[in-house]
């Protein structure tokens, strides 16, 4: 019992000693982690908007998009990431559209606002919410009337002062309020019959579609927040050992 006590005390002492250093947090999930359906999906546009897309929950057998959210709290240090099982919820609303010819191809570009949520599937406690107001969605294509088979959605505080990371659960205590950025990569984008995704000249989407997707994000916690987050990290590690 004394050995366990000293181990926990030593771990917290290390975390407290590091509290004055603002290490960047990295968060990510890999593509195709969700085995029973797509990561993302989108409907045809209904006027008057340009369109939107969401997570693929309604196309999944269990009506959930499950991912392992990897959290690396010490930047590129020796600690390594912790895998946190999470339900993924998402919505992006398209606001503006432009098309740019590039070397015989076409870049379809949209600005978007929305959110991404990661929730504990057992307690339904929010692990992380990202709010964004000026993200950029792009798809590179050989046609002015079709999206390509891949796309990206990216945002950072340099172009979007309203981007916000709201941590909870095991991330509670992390003040992820500096240098926030994220990117989603969409792959295998297709309509329900496996075709390319058609769009109108104004950027409106003309068919239901789905895709796989991956995620990566970065933020710098406020100095001094690491000690509190250490308690959440130890809780995650303890829960992993118990399963």
PDB file of C-alpha atoms in Angstrom:
ATOM      1  CA  UNK A   1       0.000   0.000   0.000  1.00  0.00           C
ATOM      2  CA  UNK A   2       2.877   2.376   0.798  1.00  0.00           C
ATOM      3  CA  UNK A   3       4.431   1.585  -2.594  1.00  0.00           C
ATOM      4  CA  UNK A   4       1.190   2.561  -4.399  1.00  0.00           C
ATOM      5  CA  UNK A   5       0.936   5.724  -2.344  1.00  0.00           C
ATOM      6  CA  UNK A   6       4.507   6.743  -3.138  1.00  0.00           C
ATOM      7  CA  UNK A   7       4.006   5.965  -6.851  1.00  0.00           C
ATOM      8  CA  UNK A   8       0.976   8.230  -7.056  1.00  0.00           C
ATOM      9  CA  UNK A   9       2.729  10.927  -5.029  1.00  0.00           C
ATOM     10  CA  UNK A  10       5.766  10.790  -7.301  1.00  0.00           C
ATOM     11  CA  UNK A  11       3.614  11.009 -10.419  1.00  0.00           C
ATOM     12  CA  UNK A  12       1.759  14.048  -9.124  1.00  0.00           C
ATOM     13  CA  UNK A  13       5.038  15.642  -8.042  1.00  0.00           C
ATOM     14  CA  UNK A  14       6.384  15.332 -11.583  1.00  0.00           C
ATOM     15  CA  UNK A  15       3.187  16.842 -12.988  1.00  0.00           C
ATOM     16  CA  UNK A  16       3.322  19.697 -10.499  1.00  0.00           C
ATOM     17  CA  UNK A  17       6.963  20.366 -11.352  1.00  0.00           C
ATOM     18  CA  UNK A  18       6.023  20.648 -15.022  1.00  0.00           C
ATOM     19  CA  UNK A  19       3.078  22.936 -14.355  1.00  0.00           C
ATOM     20  CA  UNK A  20       5.040  26.055 -15.164  1.00  0.00           C
ATOM     21  CA  UNK A  21       5.788  24.829 -18.698  1.00  0.00           C
ATOM     22  CA  UNK A  22       3.108  25.206 -21.359  1.00  0.00           C
ATOM     23  CA  UNK A  23       3.509  22.050 -23.429  1.00  0.00           C
ATOM     24  CA  UNK A  24       1.357  21.814 -26.524  1.00  0.00           C
ATOM     25  CA  UNK A  25      -1.472  19.288 -26.495  1.00  0.00           C
ATOM     26  CA  UNK A  26      -1.992  17.119 -29.576  1.00  0.00           C
ATOM     27  CA  UNK A  27      -5.302  15.360 -30.258  1.00  0.00           C
ATOM     28  CA  UNK A  28      -6.131  13.061 -33.152  1.00  0.00           C
ATOM     29  CA  UNK A  29      -8.015  10.064 -34.471  1.00  0.00           C
ATOM     30  CA  UNK A  30      -7.204   7.827 -37.419  1.00  0.00           C
ATOM     31  CA  UNK A  31      -9.349   7.258 -40.481  1.00  0.00           C
ATOM     32  CA  UNK A  32     -11.753   4.296 -40.683  1.00  0.00           C
ATOM     33  CA  UNK A  33     -11.710   3.644 -36.921  1.00  0.00           C
ATOM     34  CA  UNK A  34     -15.497   3.433 -37.011  1.00  0.00           C
ATOM     35  CA  UNK A  35     -16.145  -0.066 -38.348  1.00  0.00           C
ATOM     36  CA  UNK A  36     -19.887  -0.027 -39.076  1.00  0.00           C
ATOM     37  CA  UNK A  37     -20.384   3.079 -41.184  1.00  0.00           C
ATOM     38  CA  UNK A  38     -18.912   6.317 -42.527  1.00  0.00           C
ATOM     39  CA  UNK A  39     -17.317   9.042 -40.414  1.00  0.00           C
ATOM     40  CA  UNK A  40     -19.031  11.883 -42.302  1.00  0.00           C
ATOM     41  CA  UNK A  41     -22.164  12.288 -44.401  1.00  0.00           C
ATOM     42  CA  UNK A  42     -24.104  15.056 -46.069  1.00  0.00           C
ATOM     43  CA  UNK A  43     -27.538  15.591 -47.666  1.00  0.00           C
ATOM     44  CA  UNK A  44     -28.454  17.452 -50.839  1.00  0.00           C
ATOM     45  CA  UNK A  45     -28.724  21.187 -50.292  1.00  0.00           C
ATOM     46  CA  UNK A  46     -32.136  22.635 -49.516  1.00  0.00           C
ATOM     47  CA  UNK A  47     -32.554  26.348 -50.384  1.00  0.00           C
ATOM     48  CA  UNK A  48     -31.747  28.978 -49.345  1.00  0.00           C
ATOM     49  CA  UNK A  49     -28.379  27.766 -47.967  1.00  0.00           C
ATOM     50  CA  UNK A  50     -25.338  26.344 -49.747  1.00  0.00           C
ATOM     51  CA  UNK A  51     -25.388  23.176 -47.668  1.00  0.00           C
ATOM     52  CA  UNK A  52     -23.887  21.408 -44.673  1.00  0.00           C
ATOM     53  CA  UNK A  53     -22.453  18.070 -43.593  1.00  0.00           C
ATOM     54  CA  UNK A  54     -22.428  16.109 -40.348  1.00  0.00           C
ATOM     55  CA  UNK A  55     -21.034  12.992 -38.731  1.00  0.00           C
ATOM     56  CA  UNK A  56     -22.293   9.709 -40.174  1.00  0.00           C
ATOM     57  CA  UNK A  57     -24.286   8.526 -37.127  1.00  0.00           C
ATOM     58  CA  UNK A  58     -27.532   7.927 -39.004  1.00  0.00           C
ATOM     59  CA  UNK A  59     -25.702   5.697 -41.512  1.00  0.00           C
ATOM     60  CA  UNK A  60     -24.068   3.560 -38.801  1.00  0.00           C
ATOM     61  CA  UNK A  61     -25.509   0.260 -37.585  1.00  0.00           C
ATOM     62  CA  UNK A  62     -25.303   1.356 -33.923  1.00  0.00           C
ATOM     63  CA  UNK A  63     -26.154   5.002 -34.742  1.00  0.00           C
ATOM     64  CA  UNK A  64     -22.822   6.125 -33.276  1.00  0.00           C
ATOM     65  CA  UNK A  65     -19.491   7.171 -34.752  1.00  0.00           C
ATOM     66  CA  UNK A  66     -16.950   5.677 -32.345  1.00  0.00           C
ATOM     67  CA  UNK A  67     -13.286   6.745 -32.375  1.00  0.00           C
ATOM     68  CA  UNK A  68     -10.234   6.434 -30.171  1.00  0.00           C
ATOM     69  CA  UNK A  69      -9.295  10.033 -29.427  1.00  0.00           C
ATOM     70  CA  UNK A  70      -5.519  10.123 -28.921  1.00  0.00           C
ATOM     71  CA  UNK A  71      -4.371  12.746 -26.429  1.00  0.00           C
ATOM     72  CA  UNK A  72      -0.683  13.607 -26.135  1.00  0.00           C
ATOM     73  CA  UNK A  73      -0.295  16.097 -23.296  1.00  0.00           C
ATOM     74  CA  UNK A  74       3.476  16.610 -23.457  1.00  0.00           C
ATOM     75  CA  UNK A  75       3.937  17.683 -27.065  1.00  0.00           C
ATOM     76  CA  UNK A  76       6.650  15.465 -28.563  1.00  0.00           C
ATOM     77  CA  UNK A  77       7.948  14.337 -25.170  1.00  0.00           C
ATOM     78  CA  UNK A  78       8.482  10.778 -23.925  1.00  0.00           C
ATOM     79  CA  UNK A  79       5.042  10.342 -22.365  1.00  0.00           C
ATOM     80  CA  UNK A  80       3.220   9.307 -25.522  1.00  0.00           C
ATOM     81  CA  UNK A  81      -0.512   9.536 -26.235  1.00  0.00           C
ATOM     82  CA  UNK A  82      -3.419   8.153 -24.215  1.00  0.00           C
ATOM     83  CA  UNK A  83      -6.308   6.579 -26.166  1.00  0.00           C
ATOM     84  CA  UNK A  84      -9.730   7.787 -25.002  1.00  0.00           C
ATOM     85  CA  UNK A  85     -12.791   5.983 -26.463  1.00  0.00           C
ATOM     86  CA  UNK A  86     -15.264   8.626 -27.623  1.00  0.00           C
ATOM     87  CA  UNK A  87     -18.489   9.164 -29.531  1.00  0.00           C
ATOM     88  CA  UNK A  88     -17.908  11.703 -32.288  1.00  0.00           C
ATOM     89  CA  UNK A  89     -20.561  14.273 -33.243  1.00  0.00           C
ATOM     90  CA  UNK A  90     -20.046  16.951 -35.873  1.00  0.00           C
ATOM     91  CA  UNK A  91     -21.717  19.578 -38.036  1.00  0.00           C
ATOM     92  CA  UNK A  92     -20.321  22.120 -40.493  1.00  0.00           C
ATOM     93  CA  UNK A  93     -22.514  24.703 -42.222  1.00  0.00           C
ATOM     94  CA  UNK A  94     -21.255  26.129 -45.517  1.00  0.00           C
ATOM     95  CA  UNK A  95     -21.456  29.929 -45.731  1.00  0.00           C
ATOM     96  CA  UNK A  96     -19.632  31.034 -48.891  1.00  0.00           C
ATOM     97  CA  UNK A  97     -18.366  29.264 -52.020  1.00  0.00           C
ATOM     98  CA  UNK A  98     -15.668  29.974 -54.592  1.00  0.00           C
ATOM     99  CA  UNK A  99     -14.071  27.887 -57.333  1.00  0.00           C
ATOM    100  CA  UNK A 100     -10.478  28.426 -58.459  1.00  0.00           C
ATOM    101  CA  UNK A 101      -8.976  26.959 -61.666  1.00  0.00           C
ATOM    102  CA  UNK A 102      -5.522  25.530 -60.906  1.00  0.00           C
ATOM    103  CA  UNK A 103      -3.375  23.978 -63.648  1.00  0.00           C
ATOM    104  CA  UNK A 104      -6.300  22.436 -65.503  1.00  0.00           C
ATOM    105  CA  UNK A 105      -8.064  21.356 -62.299  1.00  0.00           C
ATOM    106  CA  UNK A 106     -10.490  23.068 -59.943  1.00  0.00           C
ATOM    107  CA  UNK A 107     -10.362  23.851 -56.231  1.00  0.00           C
ATOM    108  CA  UNK A 108     -13.827  24.050 -54.666  1.00  0.00           C
ATOM    109  CA  UNK A 109     -13.559  26.218 -51.538  1.00  0.00           C
ATOM    110  CA  UNK A 110     -16.160  26.904 -48.855  1.00  0.00           C
ATOM    111  CA  UNK A 111     -16.080  28.792 -45.573  1.00  0.00           C
ATOM    112  CA  UNK A 112     -17.874  27.003 -42.746  1.00  0.00           C
ATOM    113  CA  UNK A 113     -18.960  27.317 -39.143  1.00  0.00           C
ATOM    114  CA  UNK A 114     -19.965  24.547 -36.755  1.00  0.00           C
ATOM    115  CA  UNK A 115     -18.743  22.233 -34.015  1.00  0.00           C
ATOM    116  CA  UNK A 116     -17.086  18.913 -33.233  1.00  0.00           C
ATOM    117  CA  UNK A 117     -17.940  16.981 -30.051  1.00  0.00           C
ATOM    118  CA  UNK A 118     -16.202  14.049 -28.368  1.00  0.00           C
ATOM    119  CA  UNK A 119     -18.290  12.366 -25.641  1.00  0.00           C
ATOM    120  CA  UNK A 120     -17.603   9.486 -23.238  1.00  0.00           C
ATOM    121  CA  UNK A 121     -19.816   6.582 -24.437  1.00  0.00           C
ATOM    122  CA  UNK A 122     -20.389   5.295 -20.883  1.00  0.00           C
ATOM    123  CA  UNK A 123     -20.966   8.456 -18.849  1.00  0.00           C
ATOM    124  CA  UNK A 124     -22.016  10.759 -21.736  1.00  0.00           C
ATOM    125  CA  UNK A 125     -19.643  13.328 -20.265  1.00  0.00           C
ATOM    126  CA  UNK A 126     -18.149  15.698 -22.820  1.00  0.00           C
ATOM    127  CA  UNK A 127     -14.432  15.127 -23.364  1.00  0.00           C
ATOM    128  CA  UNK A 128     -13.849  17.939 -25.840  1.00  0.00           C
ATOM    129  CA  UNK A 129     -15.917  20.392 -27.872  1.00  0.00           C
ATOM    130  CA  UNK A 130     -14.512  22.504 -30.672  1.00  0.00           C
ATOM    131  CA  UNK A 131     -16.506  25.495 -31.912  1.00  0.00           C
ATOM    132  CA  UNK A 132     -15.413  27.129 -35.166  1.00  0.00           C
ATOM    133  CA  UNK A 133     -16.736  30.079 -37.140  1.00  0.00           C
ATOM    134  CA  UNK A 134     -14.439  30.568 -40.140  1.00  0.00           C
ATOM    135  CA  UNK A 135     -13.058  27.191 -41.202  1.00  0.00           C
ATOM    136  CA  UNK A 136     -12.006  26.437 -44.781  1.00  0.00           C
ATOM    137  CA  UNK A 137     -13.320  23.361 -46.633  1.00  0.00           C
ATOM    138  CA  UNK A 138     -11.589  22.517 -49.913  1.00  0.00           C
ATOM    139  CA  UNK A 139     -11.875  19.713 -52.465  1.00  0.00           C
ATOM    140  CA  UNK A 140      -9.579  19.415 -55.501  1.00  0.00           C
ATOM    141  CA  UNK A 141     -11.269  18.075 -58.626  1.00  0.00           C
ATOM    142  CA  UNK A 142     -10.877  17.658 -62.376  1.00  0.00           C
ATOM    143  CA  UNK A 143     -14.409  19.005 -62.889  1.00  0.00           C
ATOM    144  CA  UNK A 144     -16.158  22.314 -62.109  1.00  0.00           C
ATOM    145  CA  UNK A 145     -19.342  20.360 -61.337  1.00  0.00           C
ATOM    146  CA  UNK A 146     -17.975  17.610 -59.089  1.00  0.00           C
ATOM    147  CA  UNK A 147     -16.085  17.426 -55.823  1.00  0.00           C
ATOM    148  CA  UNK A 148     -12.942  15.361 -55.785  1.00  0.00           C
ATOM    149  CA  UNK A 149     -12.623  12.104 -53.880  1.00  0.00           C
ATOM    150  CA  UNK A 150     -10.870  13.855 -50.977  1.00  0.00           C
ATOM    151  CA  UNK A 151     -11.318  17.084 -49.034  1.00  0.00           C
ATOM    152  CA  UNK A 152      -9.992  18.943 -46.008  1.00  0.00           C
ATOM    153  CA  UNK A 153     -11.621  21.109 -43.363  1.00  0.00           C
ATOM    154  CA  UNK A 154      -9.144  23.250 -41.458  1.00  0.00           C
ATOM    155  CA  UNK A 155      -9.121  26.181 -39.082  1.00  0.00           C
ATOM    156  CA  UNK A 156      -6.762  28.071 -36.779  1.00  0.00           C
ATOM    157  CA  UNK A 157      -6.950  31.075 -34.515  1.00  0.00           C
ATOM    158  CA  UNK A 158      -4.949  33.224 -36.945  1.00  0.00           C
ATOM    159  CA  UNK A 159      -7.921  33.383 -39.332  1.00  0.00           C
ATOM    160  CA  UNK A 160     -10.719  32.502 -36.912  1.00  0.00           C
ATOM    161  CA  UNK A 161     -10.597  34.433 -33.616  1.00  0.00           C
ATOM    162  CA  UNK A 162     -13.811  32.656 -32.577  1.00  0.00           C
ATOM    163  CA  UNK A 163     -12.333  29.153 -32.606  1.00  0.00           C
ATOM    164  CA  UNK A 164     -12.747  27.655 -29.116  1.00  0.00           C
ATOM    165  CA  UNK A 165     -11.586  24.391 -27.514  1.00  0.00           C
ATOM    166  CA  UNK A 166     -13.731  23.395 -24.496  1.00  0.00           C
ATOM    167  CA  UNK A 167     -12.129  20.470 -22.598  1.00  0.00           C
ATOM    168  CA  UNK A 168     -13.943  18.238 -20.104  1.00  0.00           C
ATOM    169  CA  UNK A 169     -13.732  14.797 -18.519  1.00  0.00           C
ATOM    170  CA  UNK A 170     -10.096  13.634 -18.485  1.00  0.00           C
ATOM    171  CA  UNK A 171      -9.096  16.898 -20.187  1.00  0.00           C
ATOM    172  CA  UNK A 172     -10.728  19.041 -17.498  1.00  0.00           C
ATOM    173  CA  UNK A 173      -8.210  21.497 -16.112  1.00  0.00           C
ATOM    174  CA  UNK A 174      -6.478  21.958 -19.459  1.00  0.00           C
ATOM    175  CA  UNK A 175      -6.854  25.571 -20.532  1.00  0.00           C
ATOM    176  CA  UNK A 176      -6.631  24.965 -24.279  1.00  0.00           C
ATOM    177  CA  UNK A 177      -7.053  28.619 -25.145  1.00  0.00           C
ATOM    178  CA  UNK A 178      -3.831  29.417 -27.027  1.00  0.00           C
ATOM    179  CA  UNK A 179      -2.695  28.641 -30.599  1.00  0.00           C
ATOM    180  CA  UNK A 180      -5.707  26.437 -31.356  1.00  0.00           C
ATOM    181  CA  UNK A 181      -5.838  24.725 -34.730  1.00  0.00           C
ATOM    182  CA  UNK A 182      -7.410  21.614 -36.235  1.00  0.00           C
ATOM    183  CA  UNK A 183      -7.790  19.753 -39.495  1.00  0.00           C
ATOM    184  CA  UNK A 184     -10.105  17.030 -40.772  1.00  0.00           C
ATOM    185  CA  UNK A 185      -9.140  14.987 -43.823  1.00  0.00           C
ATOM    186  CA  UNK A 186     -12.002  13.374 -45.746  1.00  0.00           C
ATOM    187  CA  UNK A 187     -11.289  10.401 -48.019  1.00  0.00           C
ATOM    188  CA  UNK A 188     -13.358   7.964 -50.091  1.00  0.00           C
ATOM    189  CA  UNK A 189     -15.954  10.686 -50.699  1.00  0.00           C
ATOM    190  CA  UNK A 190     -18.828   9.276 -52.744  1.00  0.00           C
ATOM    191  CA  UNK A 191     -22.570   9.269 -53.316  1.00  0.00           C
ATOM    192  CA  UNK A 192     -24.703   6.387 -52.103  1.00  0.00           C
ATOM    193  CA  UNK A 193     -24.264   4.601 -55.444  1.00  0.00           C
ATOM    194  CA  UNK A 194     -20.484   5.067 -55.397  1.00  0.00           C
ATOM    195  CA  UNK A 195     -20.314   8.016 -57.787  1.00  0.00           C
ATOM    196  CA  UNK A 196     -18.621  11.397 -57.555  1.00  0.00           C
ATOM    197  CA  UNK A 197     -20.451  14.120 -55.617  1.00  0.00           C
ATOM    198  CA  UNK A 198     -22.189  16.626 -57.946  1.00  0.00           C
ATOM    199  CA  UNK A 199     -22.516  20.319 -57.138  1.00  0.00           C
ATOM    200  CA  UNK A 200     -24.331  23.261 -58.736  1.00  0.00           C
ATOM    201  CA  UNK A 201     -22.547  26.412 -59.996  1.00  0.00           C
ATOM    202  CA  UNK A 202     -23.288  28.135 -56.666  1.00  0.00           C
ATOM    203  CA  UNK A 203     -21.643  25.278 -54.730  1.00  0.00           C
ATOM    204  CA  UNK A 204     -24.888  23.631 -53.597  1.00  0.00           C
ATOM    205  CA  UNK A 205     -24.628  19.854 -53.139  1.00  0.00           C
ATOM    206  CA  UNK A 206     -26.915  17.844 -55.424  1.00  0.00           C
ATOM    207  CA  UNK A 207     -26.816  14.353 -53.900  1.00  0.00           C
ATOM    208  CA  UNK A 208     -26.470  12.497 -50.592  1.00  0.00           C
ATOM    209  CA  UNK A 209     -22.866  11.563 -49.857  1.00  0.00           C
ATOM    210  CA  UNK A 210     -20.565   9.944 -47.289  1.00  0.00           C
ATOM    211  CA  UNK A 211     -16.850   9.625 -46.525  1.00  0.00           C
ATOM    212  CA  UNK A 212     -14.232   8.338 -44.139  1.00  0.00           C
ATOM    213  CA  UNK A 213     -12.252  10.871 -42.144  1.00  0.00           C
ATOM    214  CA  UNK A 214      -9.343  11.537 -39.823  1.00  0.00           C
ATOM    215  CA  UNK A 215      -8.647  14.338 -37.354  1.00  0.00           C
ATOM    216  CA  UNK A 216      -5.696  16.203 -35.872  1.00  0.00           C
ATOM    217  CA  UNK A 217      -5.641  19.208 -33.543  1.00  0.00           C
ATOM    218  CA  UNK A 218      -3.193  21.232 -31.494  1.00  0.00           C
ATOM    219  CA  UNK A 219      -3.500  23.753 -28.672  1.00  0.00           C
ATOM    220  CA  UNK A 220      -1.275  25.224 -25.989  1.00  0.00           C
ATOM    221  CA  UNK A 221      -2.609  25.180 -22.413  1.00  0.00           C
ATOM    222  CA  UNK A 222      -2.166  28.168 -20.171  1.00  0.00           C
ATOM    223  CA  UNK A 223       0.931  27.844 -17.939  1.00  0.00           C
ATOM    224  CA  UNK A 224       0.064  26.265 -14.603  1.00  0.00           C
ATOM    225  CA  UNK A 225      -2.838  24.169 -15.920  1.00  0.00           C
ATOM    226  CA  UNK A 226      -0.842  20.955 -16.235  1.00  0.00           C
ATOM    227  CA  UNK A 227      -1.130  19.894 -12.597  1.00  0.00           C
ATOM    228  CA  UNK A 228      -4.927  19.803 -12.706  1.00  0.00           C
ATOM    229  CA  UNK A 229      -4.907  17.945 -16.007  1.00  0.00           C
ATOM    230  CA  UNK A 230      -2.581  15.387 -14.500  1.00  0.00           C
ATOM    231  CA  UNK A 231      -5.396  14.190 -12.275  1.00  0.00           C
ATOM    232  CA  UNK A 232      -7.541  13.571 -15.352  1.00  0.00           C
ATOM    233  CA  UNK A 233      -4.692  11.732 -17.065  1.00  0.00           C
ATOM    234  CA  UNK A 234      -4.139   9.466 -14.054  1.00  0.00           C
ATOM    235  CA  UNK A 235      -7.881   8.771 -14.008  1.00  0.00           C
ATOM    236  CA  UNK A 236      -7.793   7.710 -17.667  1.00  0.00           C
ATOM    237  CA  UNK A 237      -4.786   5.451 -17.064  1.00  0.00           C
ATOM    238  CA  UNK A 238      -6.458   3.909 -14.018  1.00  0.00           C
ATOM    239  CA  UNK A 239      -9.658   3.252 -16.017  1.00  0.00           C
ATOM    240  CA  UNK A 240      -7.655   1.639 -18.811  1.00  0.00           C
ATOM    241  CA  UNK A 241      -5.953  -0.703 -16.344  1.00  0.00           C
ATOM    242  CA  UNK A 242      -9.306  -1.730 -14.857  1.00  0.00           C
ATOM    243  CA  UNK A 243     -10.707  -2.907 -18.248  1.00  0.00           C
TER     244      UNK A 243
END
